[in-house]
Amino acid sequence: MLIEESAYSNRWRKVSPAAKGLFALAALVAAFVAATPVTAVIIAALVAGATVAGAQVAPGRYFRVALPALLFLAAGCLSLAFSVDWNTTRGDFLIQLAPNGLHTVATVGARSLGALAALLFLALTTPLIDLVALLRRLRTPEALLDIMVLCYRMLFVFSTAVHDTVTAQ
C-alpha cells in the first residue's frame, strides 16, 4: 500500500514519532484556529510541502493518497454551499445558494484541508508500529489500539481482495 511504503521509505523515517506527532498536532490545531481561510490554506500548503520536500515523499504518491479524501471534502463542501427547500403548499423543490454558503465552504474547506495535510504528514512519515508504540506510551486504552490495528490490517485484506477480483475478471 502507498501509505505503508511511504512510511517506511521517507527521509524522516528515523525521526522520533513523538516529534512528528507533535508537529502534526500543532499543524492540526493551527488549521482549526486559523482566523481566515487563506491562513488555513497556507498552513496546509506548508505541511504538504514539509511532507513532500522535507520527508521526500513523492508528489504523485502524496496526491494519490490524498485524492479520495479531497473528493470527499469537495462533496462535503458542495453540500454546504447549497440549501434545499421543499415547498409543501406548491409542491415544488428548490435548490439555491445558501446564505453565507460560500463563506462557510471557504472556512470549513480550508480548515479541513489543513487537517488533512497534518494527518497525511503523520501517516506518510510514521509507520503504524511506531504510532502504536507512541500511543501506548501516552496510555491510550489497549482496546482502542487493538481496534486501530485491526482496521489497518483490514485495509490490506480489502486491498488484496480487490486486486484478486480485478485479476479474476
Short mmCIF file of C-alpha atoms in Angstrom, two decimals:
data_model
loop_
_atom_site.label_atom_id
_atom_site.label_comp_id
_atom_site.label_asym_id
_atom_site.label_seq_id
_atom_site.Cartn_x
_atom_site.Cartn_y
_atom_site.Cartn_z
CA MET A 1 0.00 0.00 0.00
CA LEU A 2 1.13 3.51 -0.75
CA ILE A 3 0.88 4.76 2.83
CA GLU A 4 2.91 1.90 4.23
CA GLU A 5 5.58 2.22 1.52
CA SER A 6 5.90 5.94 2.17
CA ALA A 7 6.03 5.48 5.94
CA TYR A 8 8.99 3.12 5.65
CA SER A 9 10.88 4.78 2.81
CA ASN A 10 10.76 8.51 3.57
CA ARG A 11 13.74 10.57 4.67
CA TRP A 12 12.27 11.21 8.15
CA ARG A 13 11.63 7.55 8.94
CA LYS A 14 14.09 7.59 11.86
CA VAL A 15 12.85 10.87 13.36
CA SER A 16 11.11 10.35 16.69
CA PRO A 17 7.40 9.54 16.32
CA ALA A 18 6.75 11.89 19.24
CA ALA A 19 8.32 14.80 17.35
CA LYS A 20 6.34 14.02 14.21
CA GLY A 21 3.17 13.60 16.26
CA LEU A 22 3.73 16.92 17.99
CA PHE A 23 4.30 18.63 14.63
CA ALA A 24 1.12 17.08 13.20
CA LEU A 25 -0.86 18.07 16.30
CA ALA A 26 0.45 21.64 16.10
CA ALA A 27 -0.49 21.82 12.41
CA LEU A 28 -3.94 20.41 13.15
CA VAL A 29 -4.57 22.97 15.90
CA ALA A 30 -3.18 25.79 13.74
CA ALA A 31 -5.50 24.84 10.88
CA PHE A 32 -8.55 24.85 13.14
CA VAL A 33 -7.78 28.14 14.88
CA ALA A 34 -6.81 29.91 11.66
CA ALA A 35 -8.60 33.25 11.53
CA THR A 36 -9.14 33.21 7.76
CA PRO A 37 -9.46 30.53 5.11
CA VAL A 38 -6.31 31.88 3.42
CA THR A 39 -4.31 31.23 6.60
CA ALA A 40 -5.60 27.66 6.81
CA VAL A 41 -4.70 27.04 3.16
CA ILE A 42 -1.19 28.41 3.78
CA ILE A 43 -0.82 26.05 6.75
CA ALA A 44 -1.99 23.14 4.57
CA ALA A 45 0.50 24.09 1.86
CA LEU A 46 3.38 24.36 4.35
CA VAL A 47 2.62 20.98 5.91
CA ALA A 48 2.19 19.34 2.50
CA GLY A 49 5.47 20.96 1.44
CA ALA A 50 7.18 19.58 4.54
CA THR A 51 5.88 16.13 3.68
CA VAL A 52 6.88 16.24 0.02
CA ALA A 53 10.08 18.31 0.13
CA GLY A 54 11.26 17.63 3.67
CA ALA A 55 10.41 13.96 4.09
CA GLN A 56 10.81 13.38 0.34
CA VAL A 57 7.50 11.62 -0.19
CA ALA A 58 6.92 11.52 -3.94
CA PRO A 59 4.38 14.18 -5.03
CA GLY A 60 2.48 11.65 -7.15
CA ARG A 61 2.22 9.26 -4.21
CA TYR A 62 1.10 12.11 -1.93
CA PHE A 63 -1.60 13.11 -4.40
CA ARG A 64 -2.79 9.51 -4.89
CA VAL A 65 -3.15 9.05 -1.14
CA ALA A 66 -4.87 12.43 -0.70
CA LEU A 67 -7.24 12.14 -3.68
CA PRO A 68 -10.07 10.11 -2.04
CA ALA A 69 -10.14 12.47 0.95
CA LEU A 70 -10.04 15.51 -1.35
CA LEU A 71 -13.00 14.16 -3.34
CA PHE A 72 -14.92 13.55 -0.12
CA LEU A 73 -14.05 17.07 1.03
CA ALA A 74 -15.25 18.52 -2.28
CA ALA A 75 -18.58 16.68 -1.98
CA GLY A 76 -19.00 17.91 1.58
CA CYS A 77 -18.20 21.49 0.60
CA LEU A 78 -20.68 21.30 -2.26
CA SER A 79 -23.41 20.20 0.12
CA LEU A 80 -22.59 23.10 2.46
CA ALA A 81 -22.83 25.66 -0.33
CA PHE A 82 -26.44 24.92 -1.26
CA SER A 83 -29.73 24.98 0.54
CA VAL A 84 -32.54 22.57 -0.32
CA ASP A 85 -36.14 23.60 0.29
CA TRP A 86 -39.35 21.70 -0.26
CA ASN A 87 -42.45 23.86 -0.53
CA THR A 88 -45.34 21.64 0.55
CA THR A 89 -48.08 24.11 -0.42
CA ARG A 90 -46.97 24.39 -4.05
CA GLY A 91 -45.20 21.05 -4.21
CA ASP A 92 -42.01 22.41 -5.70
CA PHE A 93 -38.41 21.62 -4.90
CA LEU A 94 -35.91 24.48 -4.68
CA ILE A 95 -32.13 24.29 -4.61
CA GLN A 96 -30.36 27.60 -4.06
CA LEU A 97 -27.09 29.01 -2.81
CA ALA A 98 -27.22 29.04 0.98
CA PRO A 99 -26.97 32.32 2.83
CA ASN A 100 -23.29 32.70 3.75
CA GLY A 101 -22.77 29.41 1.90
CA LEU A 102 -19.56 30.44 0.17
CA HIS A 103 -18.04 31.79 3.38
CA THR A 104 -18.94 28.58 5.19
CA VAL A 105 -17.48 26.49 2.38
CA ALA A 106 -14.26 28.51 2.37
CA THR A 107 -13.83 28.31 6.14
CA VAL A 108 -14.71 24.65 6.61
CA GLY A 109 -12.95 23.55 3.42
CA ALA A 110 -9.71 25.37 4.22
CA ARG A 111 -9.62 24.10 7.80
CA SER A 112 -10.35 20.56 6.65
CA LEU A 113 -7.60 20.83 4.05
CA GLY A 114 -5.15 21.86 6.77
CA ALA A 115 -6.25 18.98 8.98
CA LEU A 116 -5.90 16.55 6.07
CA ALA A 117 -2.38 17.76 5.36
CA ALA A 118 -1.43 17.34 9.04
CA LEU A 119 -2.78 13.79 9.20
CA LEU A 120 -1.20 12.85 5.89
CA PHE A 121 2.12 14.12 7.21
CA LEU A 122 1.87 11.78 10.18
CA ALA A 123 0.57 8.81 8.20
CA LEU A 124 3.10 9.10 5.35
CA THR A 125 6.14 9.62 7.57
CA THR A 126 5.47 7.29 10.52
CA PRO A 127 4.87 3.51 10.32
CA LEU A 128 1.89 2.16 12.24
CA ILE A 129 4.07 0.20 14.65
CA ASP A 130 5.76 3.45 15.74
CA LEU A 131 2.40 5.20 16.12
CA VAL A 132 1.05 2.35 18.24
CA ALA A 133 4.16 2.43 20.43
CA LEU A 134 3.78 6.20 20.87
CA LEU A 135 0.09 5.90 21.72
CA ARG A 136 0.87 3.10 24.18
CA ARG A 137 3.41 5.39 25.93
CA LEU A 138 0.69 8.06 26.07
CA ARG A 139 -1.52 5.49 27.86
CA THR A 140 -4.11 5.10 25.14
CA PRO A 141 -6.53 2.29 26.09
CA GLU A 142 -5.44 -1.08 24.71
CA ALA A 143 -8.89 -1.78 23.30
CA LEU A 144 -8.65 1.33 21.14
CA LEU A 145 -5.17 0.35 19.94
CA ASP A 146 -6.42 -3.15 19.09
CA ILE A 147 -9.28 -1.71 17.04
CA MET A 148 -6.85 0.66 15.29
CA VAL A 149 -4.50 -2.18 14.31
CA LEU A 150 -7.42 -4.41 13.28
CA CYS A 151 -8.83 -1.71 10.98
CA TYR A 152 -5.39 -1.10 9.49
CA ARG A 153 -4.92 -4.80 8.77
CA MET A 154 -8.39 -4.96 7.21
CA LEU A 155 -7.24 -2.34 4.69
CA PHE A 156 -4.60 -4.78 3.48
CA VAL A 157 -7.12 -7.64 3.34
CA PHE A 158 -9.55 -5.45 1.38
CA SER A 159 -6.79 -4.29 -0.96
CA THR A 160 -5.76 -7.89 -1.66
CA ALA A 161 -9.38 -8.89 -2.26
CA VAL A 162 -9.86 -6.03 -4.74
CA HIS A 163 -6.61 -6.96 -6.52
CA ASP A 164 -7.63 -10.62 -6.73
CA THR A 165 -11.11 -9.68 -8.02
CA VAL A 166 -9.65 -7.48 -10.74
CA THR A 167 -7.21 -10.23 -11.70
CA ALA A 168 -10.00 -12.81 -11.83
CA GLN A 169 -12.12 -10.59 -14.05
#
